[in-house]
PDB file of N, CA, C and O in Angstrom, chain B, residues numbered from 101:
ATOM      1  N   UNK B 101       7.390 -20.620 -19.122  1.00  0.00           N
ATOM      2  CA  UNK B 101       7.373 -19.911 -17.861  1.00  0.00           C
ATOM      3  C   UNK B 101       8.029 -20.799 -16.806  1.00  0.00           C
ATOM      4  O   UNK B 101       7.819 -22.011 -16.773  1.00  0.00           O
ATOM      5  N   UNK B 102       8.813 -20.180 -15.961  1.00  0.00           N
ATOM      6  CA  UNK B 102       9.501 -20.948 -14.926  1.00  0.00           C
ATOM      7  C   UNK B 102       8.498 -21.440 -13.884  1.00  0.00           C
ATOM      8  O   UNK B 102       7.438 -20.841 -13.706  1.00  0.00           O
ATOM      9  N   UNK B 103       8.833 -22.521 -13.205  1.00  0.00           N
ATOM     10  CA  UNK B 103       7.917 -23.059 -12.192  1.00  0.00           C
ATOM     11  C   UNK B 103       7.627 -22.053 -11.065  1.00  0.00           C
ATOM     12  O   UNK B 103       6.523 -22.028 -10.521  1.00  0.00           O
ATOM     13  N   UNK B 104       8.599 -21.246 -10.729  1.00  0.00           N
ATOM     14  CA  UNK B 104       8.402 -20.250  -9.674  1.00  0.00           C
ATOM     15  C   UNK B 104       7.385 -19.202 -10.097  1.00  0.00           C
ATOM     16  O   UNK B 104       6.509 -18.843  -9.311  1.00  0.00           O
ATOM     17  N   UNK B 105       7.486 -18.706 -11.325  1.00  0.00           N
ATOM     18  CA  UNK B 105       6.519 -17.734 -11.822  1.00  0.00           C
ATOM     19  C   UNK B 105       5.141 -18.355 -12.013  1.00  0.00           C
ATOM     20  O   UNK B 105       4.126 -17.703 -11.764  1.00  0.00           O
ATOM     21  N   UNK B 106       5.100 -19.595 -12.447  1.00  0.00           N
ATOM     22  CA  UNK B 106       3.820 -20.272 -12.610  1.00  0.00           C
ATOM     23  C   UNK B 106       3.132 -20.453 -11.265  1.00  0.00           C
ATOM     24  O   UNK B 106       1.915 -20.294 -11.162  1.00  0.00           O
ATOM     25  N   UNK B 107       3.899 -20.784 -10.236  1.00  0.00           N
ATOM     26  CA  UNK B 107       3.335 -20.937  -8.898  1.00  0.00           C
ATOM     27  C   UNK B 107       2.834 -19.595  -8.366  1.00  0.00           C
ATOM     28  O   UNK B 107       1.767 -19.525  -7.757  1.00  0.00           O
ATOM     29  N   UNK B 108       3.597 -18.541  -8.596  1.00  0.00           N
ATOM     30  CA  UNK B 108       3.185 -17.208  -8.162  1.00  0.00           C
ATOM     31  C   UNK B 108       1.912 -16.773  -8.888  1.00  0.00           C
ATOM     32  O   UNK B 108       1.004 -16.223  -8.265  1.00  0.00           O
ATOM     33  N   UNK B 109       1.838 -17.012 -10.185  1.00  0.00           N
ATOM     34  CA  UNK B 109       0.649 -16.650 -10.957  1.00  0.00           C
ATOM     35  C   UNK B 109      -0.573 -17.442 -10.483  1.00  0.00           C
ATOM     36  O   UNK B 109      -1.678 -16.902 -10.424  1.00  0.00           O
ATOM     37  N   UNK B 110      -0.381 -18.693 -10.153  1.00  0.00           N
ATOM     38  CA  UNK B 110      -1.492 -19.510  -9.657  1.00  0.00           C
ATOM     39  C   UNK B 110      -1.990 -18.995  -8.316  1.00  0.00           C
ATOM     40  O   UNK B 110      -3.196 -18.965  -8.074  1.00  0.00           O
ATOM     41  N   UNK B 111      -1.083 -18.594  -7.453  1.00  0.00           N
ATOM     42  CA  UNK B 111      -1.483 -18.042  -6.148  1.00  0.00           C
ATOM     43  C   UNK B 111      -2.217 -16.715  -6.308  1.00  0.00           C
ATOM     44  O   UNK B 111      -3.182 -16.448  -5.591  1.00  0.00           O
ATOM     45  N   UNK B 112      -1.765 -15.887  -7.243  1.00  0.00           N
ATOM     46  CA  UNK B 112      -2.445 -14.614  -7.482  1.00  0.00           C
ATOM     47  C   UNK B 112      -3.849 -14.832  -8.037  1.00  0.00           C
ATOM     48  O   UNK B 112      -4.777 -14.108  -7.676  1.00  0.00           O
ATOM     49  N   UNK B 113      -4.012 -15.821  -8.907  1.00  0.00           N
ATOM     50  CA  UNK B 113      -5.330 -16.122  -9.469  1.00  0.00           C
ATOM     51  C   UNK B 113      -6.261 -16.722  -8.423  1.00  0.00           C
ATOM     52  O   UNK B 113      -7.479 -16.578  -8.528  1.00  0.00           O
ATOM     53  N   UNK B 114      -5.711 -17.388  -7.422  1.00  0.00           N
ATOM     54  CA  UNK B 114      -6.539 -18.019  -6.397  1.00  0.00           C
ATOM     55  C   UNK B 114      -7.209 -16.986  -5.493  1.00  0.00           C
ATOM     56  O   UNK B 114      -8.335 -17.198  -5.042  1.00  0.00           O
ATOM     57  N   UNK B 115      -6.542 -15.893  -5.231  1.00  0.00           N
ATOM     58  CA  UNK B 115      -7.074 -14.831  -4.353  1.00  0.00           C
ATOM     59  C   UNK B 115      -6.853 -13.472  -5.007  1.00  0.00           C
ATOM     60  O   UNK B 115      -5.945 -12.745  -4.604  1.00  0.00           O
ATOM     61  N   UNK B 116      -7.658 -13.110  -6.005  1.00  0.00           N
ATOM     62  CA  UNK B 116      -7.393 -11.868  -6.735  1.00  0.00           C
ATOM     63  C   UNK B 116      -7.571 -10.606  -5.890  1.00  0.00           C
ATOM     64  O   UNK B 116      -6.832  -9.639  -6.077  1.00  0.00           O
ATOM     65  N   UNK B 117      -8.529 -10.594  -4.971  1.00  0.00           N
ATOM     66  CA  UNK B 117      -8.733  -9.394  -4.142  1.00  0.00           C
ATOM     67  C   UNK B 117      -7.546  -9.203  -3.208  1.00  0.00           C
ATOM     68  O   UNK B 117      -7.013  -8.099  -3.093  1.00  0.00           O
ATOM     69  N   UNK B 118      -7.138 -10.261  -2.550  1.00  0.00           N
ATOM     70  CA  UNK B 118      -6.000 -10.176  -1.636  1.00  0.00           C
ATOM     71  C   UNK B 118      -4.719  -9.797  -2.391  1.00  0.00           C
ATOM     72  O   UNK B 118      -3.910  -9.011  -1.901  1.00  0.00           O
ATOM     73  N   UNK B 119      -4.552 -10.356  -3.568  1.00  0.00           N
ATOM     74  CA  UNK B 119      -3.355 -10.048  -4.362  1.00  0.00           C
ATOM     75  C   UNK B 119      -3.347  -8.579  -4.773  1.00  0.00           C
ATOM     76  O   UNK B 119      -2.302  -7.929  -4.743  1.00  0.00           O
ATOM     77  N   UNK B 120      -4.500  -8.062  -5.154  1.00  0.00           N
ATOM     78  CA  UNK B 120      -4.589  -6.653  -5.540  1.00  0.00           C
ATOM     79  C   UNK B 120      -4.287  -5.745  -4.359  1.00  0.00           C
ATOM     80  O   UNK B 120      -3.577  -4.749  -4.500  1.00  0.00           O
ATOM     81  N   UNK B 121      -4.824  -6.089  -3.197  1.00  0.00           N
ATOM     82  CA  UNK B 121      -4.560  -5.284  -1.995  1.00  0.00           C
ATOM     83  C   UNK B 121      -3.083  -5.318  -1.637  1.00  0.00           C
ATOM     84  O   UNK B 121      -2.493  -4.280  -1.338  1.00  0.00           O
ATOM     85  N   UNK B 122      -2.485  -6.496  -1.665  1.00  0.00           N
ATOM     86  CA  UNK B 122      -1.073  -6.621  -1.300  1.00  0.00           C
ATOM     87  C   UNK B 122      -0.153  -5.903  -2.295  1.00  0.00           C
ATOM     88  O   UNK B 122       0.770  -5.197  -1.889  1.00  0.00           O
ATOM     89  N   UNK B 123      -0.402  -6.081  -3.582  1.00  0.00           N
ATOM     90  CA  UNK B 123       0.450  -5.423  -4.578  1.00  0.00           C
ATOM     91  C   UNK B 123       0.242  -3.910  -4.573  1.00  0.00           C
ATOM     92  O   UNK B 123       1.192  -3.148  -4.757  1.00  0.00           O
ATOM     93  N   UNK B 124      -0.997  -3.480  -4.362  1.00  0.00           N
ATOM     94  CA  UNK B 124      -1.259  -2.046  -4.235  1.00  0.00           C
ATOM     95  C   UNK B 124      -0.572  -1.455  -3.025  1.00  0.00           C
ATOM     96  O   UNK B 124      -0.056  -0.339  -3.086  1.00  0.00           O
ATOM     97  N   UNK B 125      -0.559  -2.185  -1.929  1.00  0.00           N
ATOM     98  CA  UNK B 125       0.109  -1.722  -0.719  1.00  0.00           C
ATOM     99  C   UNK B 125       1.618  -1.615  -0.933  1.00  0.00           C
ATOM    100  O   UNK B 125       2.259  -0.675  -0.462  1.00  0.00           O
ATOM    101  N   UNK B 126       2.164  -2.573  -1.638  1.00  0.00           N
ATOM    102  CA  UNK B 126       3.594  -2.510  -1.948  1.00  0.00           C
ATOM    103  C   UNK B 126       3.919  -1.277  -2.782  1.00  0.00           C
ATOM    104  O   UNK B 126       4.923  -0.606  -2.543  1.00  0.00           O
ATOM    105  N   UNK B 127       3.076  -0.982  -3.750  1.00  0.00           N
ATOM    106  CA  UNK B 127       3.270   0.202  -4.585  1.00  0.00           C
ATOM    107  C   UNK B 127       3.171   1.485  -3.762  1.00  0.00           C
ATOM    108  O   UNK B 127       3.992   2.388  -3.921  1.00  0.00           O
ATOM    109  N   UNK B 128       2.169   1.570  -2.884  1.00  0.00           N
ATOM    110  CA  UNK B 128       2.008   2.756  -2.044  1.00  0.00           C
ATOM    111  C   UNK B 128       3.217   2.932  -1.132  1.00  0.00           C
ATOM    112  O   UNK B 128       3.709   4.048  -0.964  1.00  0.00           O
ATOM    113  N   UNK B 129       3.698   1.844  -0.544  1.00  0.00           N
ATOM    114  CA  UNK B 129       4.879   1.931   0.324  1.00  0.00           C
ATOM    115  C   UNK B 129       6.102   2.436  -0.439  1.00  0.00           C
ATOM    116  O   UNK B 129       6.847   3.281   0.057  1.00  0.00           O
ATOM    117  N   UNK B 130       6.298   1.918  -1.630  1.00  0.00           N
ATOM    118  CA  UNK B 130       7.447   2.361  -2.440  1.00  0.00           C
ATOM    119  C   UNK B 130       7.317   3.835  -2.809  1.00  0.00           C
ATOM    120  O   UNK B 130       8.300   4.574  -2.768  1.00  0.00           O
ATOM    121  N   UNK B 131       6.105   4.269  -3.170  1.00  0.00           N
ATOM    122  CA  UNK B 131       5.904   5.678  -3.520  1.00  0.00           C
ATOM    123  C   UNK B 131       6.073   6.594  -2.308  1.00  0.00           C
ATOM    124  O   UNK B 131       6.647   7.677  -2.420  1.00  0.00           O
ATOM    125  N   UNK B 132       5.572   6.157  -1.149  1.00  0.00           N
ATOM    126  CA  UNK B 132       5.758   6.957   0.062  1.00  0.00           C
ATOM    127  C   UNK B 132       7.240   7.069   0.425  1.00  0.00           C
ATOM    128  O   UNK B 132       7.707   8.136   0.824  1.00  0.00           O
ATOM    129  N   UNK B 133       7.967   5.977   0.284  1.00  0.00           N
ATOM    130  CA  UNK B 133       9.400   6.011   0.578  1.00  0.00           C
ATOM    131  C   UNK B 133      10.128   6.953  -0.376  1.00  0.00           C
ATOM    132  O   UNK B 133      10.929   7.783   0.056  1.00  0.00           O
ATOM    133  N   UNK B 134       9.851   6.826  -1.664  1.00  0.00           N
ATOM    134  CA  UNK B 134      10.501   7.686  -2.655  1.00  0.00           C
ATOM    135  C   UNK B 134      10.120   9.150  -2.430  1.00  0.00           C
ATOM    136  O   UNK B 134      10.971  10.032  -2.540  1.00  0.00           O
ATOM    137  N   UNK B 135       8.861   9.413  -2.118  1.00  0.00           N
ATOM    138  CA  UNK B 135       8.430  10.781  -1.864  1.00  0.00           C
ATOM    139  C   UNK B 135       9.083  11.370  -0.637  1.00  0.00           C
ATOM    140  O   UNK B 135       9.487  12.533  -0.642  1.00  0.00           O
ATOM    141  N   UNK B 136       9.190  10.575   0.417  1.00  0.00           N
ATOM    142  CA  UNK B 136       9.825  11.058   1.647  1.00  0.00           C
ATOM    143  C   UNK B 136      11.310  11.345   1.418  1.00  0.00           C
ATOM    144  O   UNK B 136      11.815  12.382   1.847  1.00  0.00           O
ATOM    145  N   UNK B 137      11.998  10.441   0.752  1.00  0.00           N
ATOM    146  CA  UNK B 137      13.425  10.655   0.478  1.00  0.00           C
ATOM    147  C   UNK B 137      13.610  11.884  -0.408  1.00  0.00           C
ATOM    148  O   UNK B 137      14.518  12.684  -0.181  1.00  0.00           O
ATOM    149  N   UNK B 138      12.754  12.034  -1.414  1.00  0.00           N
ATOM    150  CA  UNK B 138      12.850  13.197  -2.294  1.00  0.00           C
ATOM    151  C   UNK B 138      12.602  14.496  -1.549  1.00  0.00           C
ATOM    152  O   UNK B 138      13.295  15.487  -1.778  1.00  0.00           O
ATOM    153  N   UNK B 139      11.624  14.499  -0.663  1.00  0.00           N
ATOM    154  CA  UNK B 139      11.342  15.712   0.106  1.00  0.00           C
ATOM    155  C   UNK B 139      12.439  16.009   1.114  1.00  0.00           C
ATOM    156  O   UNK B 139      12.775  17.173   1.332  1.00  0.00           O
ATOM    157  N   UNK B 140      12.999  14.986   1.726  1.00  0.00           N
ATOM    158  CA  UNK B 140      14.112  15.206   2.650  1.00  0.00           C
ATOM    159  C   UNK B 140      15.330  15.767   1.917  1.00  0.00           C
ATOM    160  O   UNK B 140      16.058  16.596   2.463  1.00  0.00           O
ATOM    161  N   UNK B 141      15.548  15.319   0.694  1.00  0.00           N
ATOM    162  CA  UNK B 141      16.682  15.800  -0.092  1.00  0.00           C
ATOM    163  C   UNK B 141      16.498  17.248  -0.521  1.00  0.00           C
ATOM    164  O   UNK B 141      17.476  17.963  -0.740  1.00  0.00           O
ATOM    165  N   UNK B 142      15.232  17.687  -0.641  1.00  0.00           N
ATOM    166  CA  UNK B 142      14.996  19.058  -1.093  1.00  0.00           C
ATOM    167  C   UNK B 142      15.064  20.082   0.043  1.00  0.00           C
ATOM    168  O   UNK B 142      14.987  21.285  -0.203  1.00  0.00           O
ATOM    169  N   UNK B 143      15.206  19.619   1.264  1.00  0.00           N
ATOM    170  CA  UNK B 143      15.338  20.533   2.391  1.00  0.00           C
ATOM    171  C   UNK B 143      14.017  20.764   3.092  1.00  0.00           C
ATOM    172  O   UNK B 143      12.994  20.181   2.731  1.00  0.00           O
ATOM    173  N   UNK B 144      14.050  21.625   4.102  1.00  0.00           N
ATOM    174  CA  UNK B 144      12.826  21.883   4.870  1.00  0.00           C
ATOM    175  C   UNK B 144      11.772  22.592   4.020  1.00  0.00           C
ATOM    176  O   UNK B 144      12.110  23.323   3.090  1.00  0.00           O
ATOM    177  N   UNK B 145      10.506  22.377   4.337  1.00  0.00           N
ATOM    178  CA  UNK B 145       9.461  23.010   3.536  1.00  0.00           C
ATOM    179  C   UNK B 145       9.428  24.515   3.748  1.00  0.00           C
ATOM    180  O   UNK B 145       9.652  25.011   4.852  1.00  0.00           O
ATOM    181  N   UNK B 146       9.145  25.223   2.676  1.00  0.00           N
ATOM    182  CA  UNK B 146       9.008  26.678   2.746  1.00  0.00           C
ATOM    183  C   UNK B 146       7.521  26.996   2.624  1.00  0.00           C
ATOM    184  O   UNK B 146       6.861  26.546   1.687  1.00  0.00           O
ATOM    185  N   UNK B 147       7.006  27.753   3.551  1.00  0.00           N
ATOM    186  CA  UNK B 147       5.589  28.094   3.503  1.00  0.00           C
ATOM    187  C   UNK B 147       4.736  26.977   4.049  1.00  0.00           C
ATOM    188  O   UNK B 147       5.040  26.406   5.096  1.00  0.00           O
ATOM    189  N   UNK B 148       3.666  26.663   3.339  1.00  0.00           N
ATOM    190  CA  UNK B 148       2.708  25.667   3.821  1.00  0.00           C
ATOM    191  C   UNK B 148       3.278  24.250   3.727  1.00  0.00           C
ATOM    192  O   UNK B 148       3.047  23.448   4.632  1.00  0.00           O
ATOM    193  N   UNK B 149       3.993  23.924   2.695  1.00  0.00           N
ATOM    194  CA  UNK B 149       4.551  22.584   2.528  1.00  0.00           C
ATOM    195  C   UNK B 149       3.513  21.580   2.064  1.00  0.00           C
ATOM    196  O   UNK B 149       3.324  20.538   2.693  1.00  0.00           O
ATOM    197  N   UNK B 150       2.836  21.891   0.960  1.00  0.00           N
ATOM    198  CA  UNK B 150       1.779  21.019   0.451  1.00  0.00           C
ATOM    199  C   UNK B 150       2.289  19.621   0.129  1.00  0.00           C
ATOM    200  O   UNK B 150       1.564  18.641   0.296  1.00  0.00           O
ATOM    201  N   UNK B 151       3.509  19.525  -0.323  1.00  0.00           N
ATOM    202  CA  UNK B 151       4.027  18.202  -0.668  1.00  0.00           C
ATOM    203  C   UNK B 151       4.186  17.332   0.581  1.00  0.00           C
ATOM    204  O   UNK B 151       3.920  16.130   0.542  1.00  0.00           O
ATOM    205  N   UNK B 152       4.620  17.942   1.692  1.00  0.00           N
ATOM    206  CA  UNK B 152       4.714  17.189   2.945  1.00  0.00           C
ATOM    207  C   UNK B 152       3.328  16.783   3.438  1.00  0.00           C
ATOM    208  O   UNK B 152       3.139  15.672   3.932  1.00  0.00           O
ATOM    209  N   UNK B 153       2.370  17.683   3.303  1.00  0.00           N
ATOM    210  CA  UNK B 153       1.008  17.354   3.709  1.00  0.00           C
ATOM    211  C   UNK B 153       0.447  16.202   2.884  1.00  0.00           C
ATOM    212  O   UNK B 153      -0.289  15.364   3.404  1.00  0.00           O
ATOM    213  N   UNK B 154       0.789  16.160   1.617  1.00  0.00           N
ATOM    214  CA  UNK B 154       0.347  15.069   0.751  1.00  0.00           C
ATOM    215  C   UNK B 154       0.938  13.737   1.213  1.00  0.00           C
ATOM    216  O   UNK B 154       0.222  12.739   1.302  1.00  0.00           O
ATOM    217  N   UNK B 155       2.224  13.716   1.503  1.00  0.00           N
ATOM    218  CA  UNK B 155       2.875  12.481   1.954  1.00  0.00           C
ATOM    219  C   UNK B 155       2.267  12.011   3.280  1.00  0.00           C
ATOM    220  O   UNK B 155       1.995  10.823   3.453  1.00  0.00           O
ATOM    221  N   UNK B 156       2.056  12.934   4.203  1.00  0.00           N
ATOM    222  CA  UNK B 156       1.471  12.571   5.493  1.00  0.00           C
ATOM    223  C   UNK B 156       0.030  12.095   5.312  1.00  0.00           C
ATOM    224  O   UNK B 156      -0.379  11.124   5.949  1.00  0.00           O
ATOM    225  N   UNK B 157      -0.738  12.758   4.460  1.00  0.00           N
ATOM    226  CA  UNK B 157      -2.120  12.356   4.219  1.00  0.00           C
ATOM    227  C   UNK B 157      -2.224  10.978   3.591  1.00  0.00           C
ATOM    228  O   UNK B 157      -3.068  10.176   3.991  1.00  0.00           O
ATOM    229  N   UNK B 158      -1.377  10.695   2.611  1.00  0.00           N
ATOM    230  CA  UNK B 158      -1.393   9.374   1.974  1.00  0.00           C
ATOM    231  C   UNK B 158      -0.964   8.311   2.975  1.00  0.00           C
ATOM    232  O   UNK B 158      -1.543   7.225   3.018  1.00  0.00           O
ATOM    233  N   UNK B 159       0.046   8.619   3.780  1.00  0.00           N
ATOM    234  CA  UNK B 159       0.494   7.662   4.800  1.00  0.00           C
ATOM    235  C   UNK B 159      -0.583   7.390   5.831  1.00  0.00           C
ATOM    236  O   UNK B 159      -0.790   6.241   6.220  1.00  0.00           O
ATOM    237  N   UNK B 160      -1.272   8.429   6.280  1.00  0.00           N
ATOM    238  CA  UNK B 160      -2.347   8.250   7.264  1.00  0.00           C
ATOM    239  C   UNK B 160      -3.502   7.453   6.667  1.00  0.00           C
ATOM    240  O   UNK B 160      -4.081   6.603   7.343  1.00  0.00           O
ATOM    241  N   UNK B 161      -3.836   7.717   5.423  1.00  0.00           N
ATOM    242  CA  UNK B 161      -4.898   6.955   4.757  1.00  0.00           C
ATOM    243  C   UNK B 161      -4.511   5.490   4.624  1.00  0.00           C
ATOM    244  O   UNK B 161      -5.353   4.604   4.775  1.00  0.00           O
ATOM    245  N   UNK B 162      -3.256   5.239   4.345  1.00  0.00           N
ATOM    246  CA  UNK B 162      -2.748   3.870   4.225  1.00  0.00           C
ATOM    247  C   UNK B 162      -2.882   3.131   5.557  1.00  0.00           C
ATOM    248  O   UNK B 162      -3.286   1.968   5.589  1.00  0.00           O
ATOM    249  N   UNK B 163      -2.545   3.804   6.647  1.00  0.00           N
ATOM    250  CA  UNK B 163      -2.652   3.193   7.965  1.00  0.00           C
ATOM    251  C   UNK B 163      -4.110   2.898   8.311  1.00  0.00           C
ATOM    252  O   UNK B 163      -4.419   1.820   8.819  1.00  0.00           O
ATOM    253  N   UNK B 164      -4.998   3.838   8.041  1.00  0.00           N
ATOM    254  CA  UNK B 164      -6.425   3.620   8.311  1.00  0.00           C
ATOM    255  C   UNK B 164      -6.943   2.461   7.476  1.00  0.00           C
ATOM    256  O   UNK B 164      -7.736   1.654   7.961  1.00  0.00           O
ATOM    257  N   UNK B 165      -6.507   2.371   6.236  1.00  0.00           N
ATOM    258  CA  UNK B 165      -6.926   1.286   5.363  1.00  0.00           C
ATOM    259  C   UNK B 165      -6.579  -0.064   5.980  1.00  0.00           C
ATOM    260  O   UNK B 165      -7.429  -0.952   6.043  1.00  0.00           O
ATOM    261  N   UNK B 166      -5.328  -0.228   6.439  1.00  0.00           N
ATOM    262  CA  UNK B 166      -4.895  -1.521   6.955  1.00  0.00           C
ATOM    263  C   UNK B 166      -5.408  -1.818   8.350  1.00  0.00           C
ATOM    264  O   UNK B 166      -5.591  -2.987   8.692  1.00  0.00           O
ATOM    265  N   UNK B 167      -5.647  -0.801   9.170  1.00  0.00           N
ATOM    266  CA  UNK B 167      -6.083  -1.066  10.540  1.00  0.00           C
ATOM    267  C   UNK B 167      -7.594  -1.096  10.697  1.00  0.00           C
ATOM    268  O   UNK B 167      -8.083  -1.654  11.680  1.00  0.00           O
ATOM    269  N   UNK B 168      -8.352  -0.524   9.777  1.00  0.00           N
ATOM    270  CA  UNK B 168      -9.801  -0.482   9.919  1.00  0.00           C
ATOM    271  C   UNK B 168     -10.518  -1.193   8.769  1.00  0.00           C
ATOM    272  O   UNK B 168     -11.364  -2.055   9.008  1.00  0.00           O
ATOM    273  N   UNK B 169     -10.193  -0.848   7.556  1.00  0.00           N
ATOM    274  CA  UNK B 169     -10.960  -1.367   6.422  1.00  0.00           C
ATOM    275  C   UNK B 169     -10.644  -2.820   6.078  1.00  0.00           C
ATOM    276  O   UNK B 169     -11.556  -3.592   5.781  1.00  0.00           O
ATOM    277  N   UNK B 170      -9.388  -3.200   6.113  1.00  0.00           N
ATOM    278  CA  UNK B 170      -9.039  -4.585   5.783  1.00  0.00           C
ATOM    279  C   UNK B 170      -9.619  -5.564   6.805  1.00  0.00           C
ATOM    280  O   UNK B 170     -10.167  -6.590   6.399  1.00  0.00           O
ATOM    281  N   UNK B 171      -9.524  -5.295   8.121  1.00  0.00           N
ATOM    282  CA  UNK B 171     -10.177  -6.215   9.063  1.00  0.00           C
ATOM    283  C   UNK B 171     -11.701  -6.300   8.861  1.00  0.00           C
ATOM    284  O   UNK B 171     -12.288  -7.372   9.009  1.00  0.00           O
ATOM    285  N   UNK B 172     -12.331  -5.180   8.526  1.00  0.00           N
ATOM    286  CA  UNK B 172     -13.770  -5.227   8.249  1.00  0.00           C
ATOM    287  C   UNK B 172     -14.072  -6.098   7.047  1.00  0.00           C
ATOM    288  O   UNK B 172     -15.037  -6.863   7.052  1.00  0.00           O
ATOM    289  N   UNK B 173     -13.249  -5.983   6.018  1.00  0.00           N
ATOM    290  CA  UNK B 173     -13.425  -6.820   4.830  1.00  0.00           C
ATOM    291  C   UNK B 173     -13.236  -8.302   5.174  1.00  0.00           C
ATOM    292  O   UNK B 173     -13.996  -9.152   4.710  1.00  0.00           O
ATOM    293  N   UNK B 174     -12.223  -8.604   5.986  1.00  0.00           N
ATOM    294  CA  UNK B 174     -11.964  -9.988   6.353  1.00  0.00           C
ATOM    295  C   UNK B 174     -13.119 -10.557   7.171  1.00  0.00           C
ATOM    296  O   UNK B 174     -13.415 -11.747   7.064  1.00  0.00           O
ATOM    297  N   UNK B 175     -13.767  -9.743   7.974  1.00  0.00           N
ATOM    298  CA  UNK B 175     -14.911 -10.235   8.753  1.00  0.00           C
ATOM    299  C   UNK B 175     -16.089 -10.581   7.860  1.00  0.00           C
ATOM    300  O   UNK B 175     -16.875 -11.471   8.185  1.00  0.00           O
ATOM    301  N   UNK B 176     -16.218  -9.889   6.743  1.00  0.00           N
ATOM    302  CA  UNK B 176     -17.320 -10.204   5.837  1.00  0.00           C
ATOM    303  C   UNK B 176     -17.087 -11.537   5.124  1.00  0.00           C
ATOM    304  O   UNK B 176     -18.037 -12.149   4.637  1.00  0.00           O
ATOM    305  N   UNK B 177     -15.840 -11.989   5.060  1.00  0.00           N
ATOM    306  CA  UNK B 177     -15.533 -13.268   4.410  1.00  0.00           C
ATOM    307  C   UNK B 177     -15.861 -14.447   5.300  1.00  0.00           C
ATOM    308  O   UNK B 177     -16.035 -15.557   4.798  1.00  0.00           O
ATOM    309  N   UNK B 178     -15.953 -14.245   6.600  1.00  0.00           N
ATOM    310  CA  UNK B 178     -16.184 -15.352   7.542  1.00  0.00           C
ATOM    311  C   UNK B 178     -17.605 -15.808   7.535  1.00  0.00           C
ATOM    312  O   UNK B 178     -17.961 -16.730   8.270  1.00  0.00           O
TER     313      UNK B 178
END
Protein backbone atom coordinates (compact mmCIF):
# COMPACT_ATOMS: atom_id res chain seq x y z
CA UNK A 1 0.00 0.00 0.00
CA UNK A 2 1.30 3.44 -0.85
CA UNK A 3 2.21 5.79 2.00
CA UNK A 4 -0.56 8.18 0.98
CA UNK A 5 -3.24 5.48 1.18
CA UNK A 6 -1.82 4.17 4.43
CA UNK A 7 -1.97 7.66 5.93
CA UNK A 8 -5.54 8.12 4.71
CA UNK A 9 -6.58 4.74 6.14
CA UNK A 10 -4.97 5.60 9.48
CA UNK A 11 -6.85 8.91 9.63
CA UNK A 12 -10.14 7.18 8.82
CA UNK A 13 -9.54 4.61 11.57
CA UNK A 14 -8.74 7.36 14.07
CA UNK A 15 -12.17 9.02 13.70
CA UNK A 16 -14.63 6.47 12.27
CA UNK A 17 -17.79 8.49 13.02
CA UNK A 18 -16.43 11.65 11.45
CA UNK A 19 -15.13 9.70 8.46
CA UNK A 20 -18.52 8.05 7.93
CA UNK A 21 -20.30 11.40 8.11
CA UNK A 22 -17.87 13.05 5.70
CA UNK A 23 -17.89 10.21 3.16
CA UNK A 24 -21.67 9.91 3.39
CA UNK A 25 -21.99 13.64 2.80
CA UNK A 26 -19.77 13.40 -0.25
CA UNK A 27 -21.96 10.62 -1.62
CA UNK A 28 -25.16 12.60 -0.98
CA UNK A 29 -23.69 15.67 -2.70
CA UNK A 30 -22.69 13.64 -5.75
CA UNK A 31 -26.13 12.02 -5.94
CA UNK A 32 -27.91 15.36 -5.56
CA UNK A 33 -25.75 16.85 -8.31
CA UNK A 34 -26.37 13.92 -10.66
CA UNK A 35 -30.10 13.98 -9.89
CA UNK A 36 -30.36 17.71 -10.49
CA UNK A 37 -28.46 17.53 -13.78
CA UNK A 38 -30.57 14.57 -14.89
CA UNK A 39 -33.81 16.35 -14.05
CA UNK A 40 -32.69 19.55 -15.77
CA UNK A 41 -31.84 17.53 -18.88
CA UNK A 42 -35.30 15.95 -18.91
CA UNK A 43 -37.05 19.32 -19.06
CA UNK A 44 -39.61 20.98 -16.84
CA UNK A 45 -41.71 18.76 -14.59
CA UNK A 46 -45.11 17.68 -15.83
CA UNK A 47 -47.81 17.45 -13.20
CA UNK A 48 -46.72 17.15 -9.59
CA UNK A 49 -43.02 16.55 -10.26
CA UNK A 50 -42.31 13.92 -7.61
CA UNK A 51 -38.72 13.58 -8.71
CA UNK A 52 -38.09 17.30 -8.14
CA UNK A 53 -39.76 17.07 -4.75
CA UNK A 54 -37.46 14.17 -3.87
CA UNK A 55 -34.33 16.13 -4.82
CA UNK A 56 -35.49 19.18 -2.85
CA UNK A 57 -36.45 17.04 0.16
CA UNK A 58 -33.11 15.22 0.24
CA UNK A 59 -31.27 18.53 -0.15
CA UNK A 60 -33.25 20.14 2.67
CA UNK A 61 -32.65 17.14 4.93
CA UNK A 62 -28.94 17.36 4.14
CA UNK A 63 -28.86 21.03 5.13
CA UNK A 64 -30.72 20.36 8.39
CA UNK A 65 -28.33 17.52 9.15
CA UNK A 66 -25.24 19.74 8.81
CA UNK A 67 -26.66 22.86 10.45
CA UNK A 68 -28.50 21.27 13.39
CA UNK A 69 -27.59 17.65 14.03
CA UNK A 70 -23.83 17.71 13.48
CA UNK A 71 -23.27 20.67 15.86
CA UNK A 72 -25.40 18.91 18.48
CA UNK A 73 -23.29 15.79 18.08
CA UNK A 74 -20.08 17.81 18.39
CA UNK A 75 -21.34 19.38 21.62
CA UNK A 76 -21.83 15.94 23.13
CA UNK A 77 -18.13 15.20 22.47
CA UNK A 78 -16.96 18.17 24.56
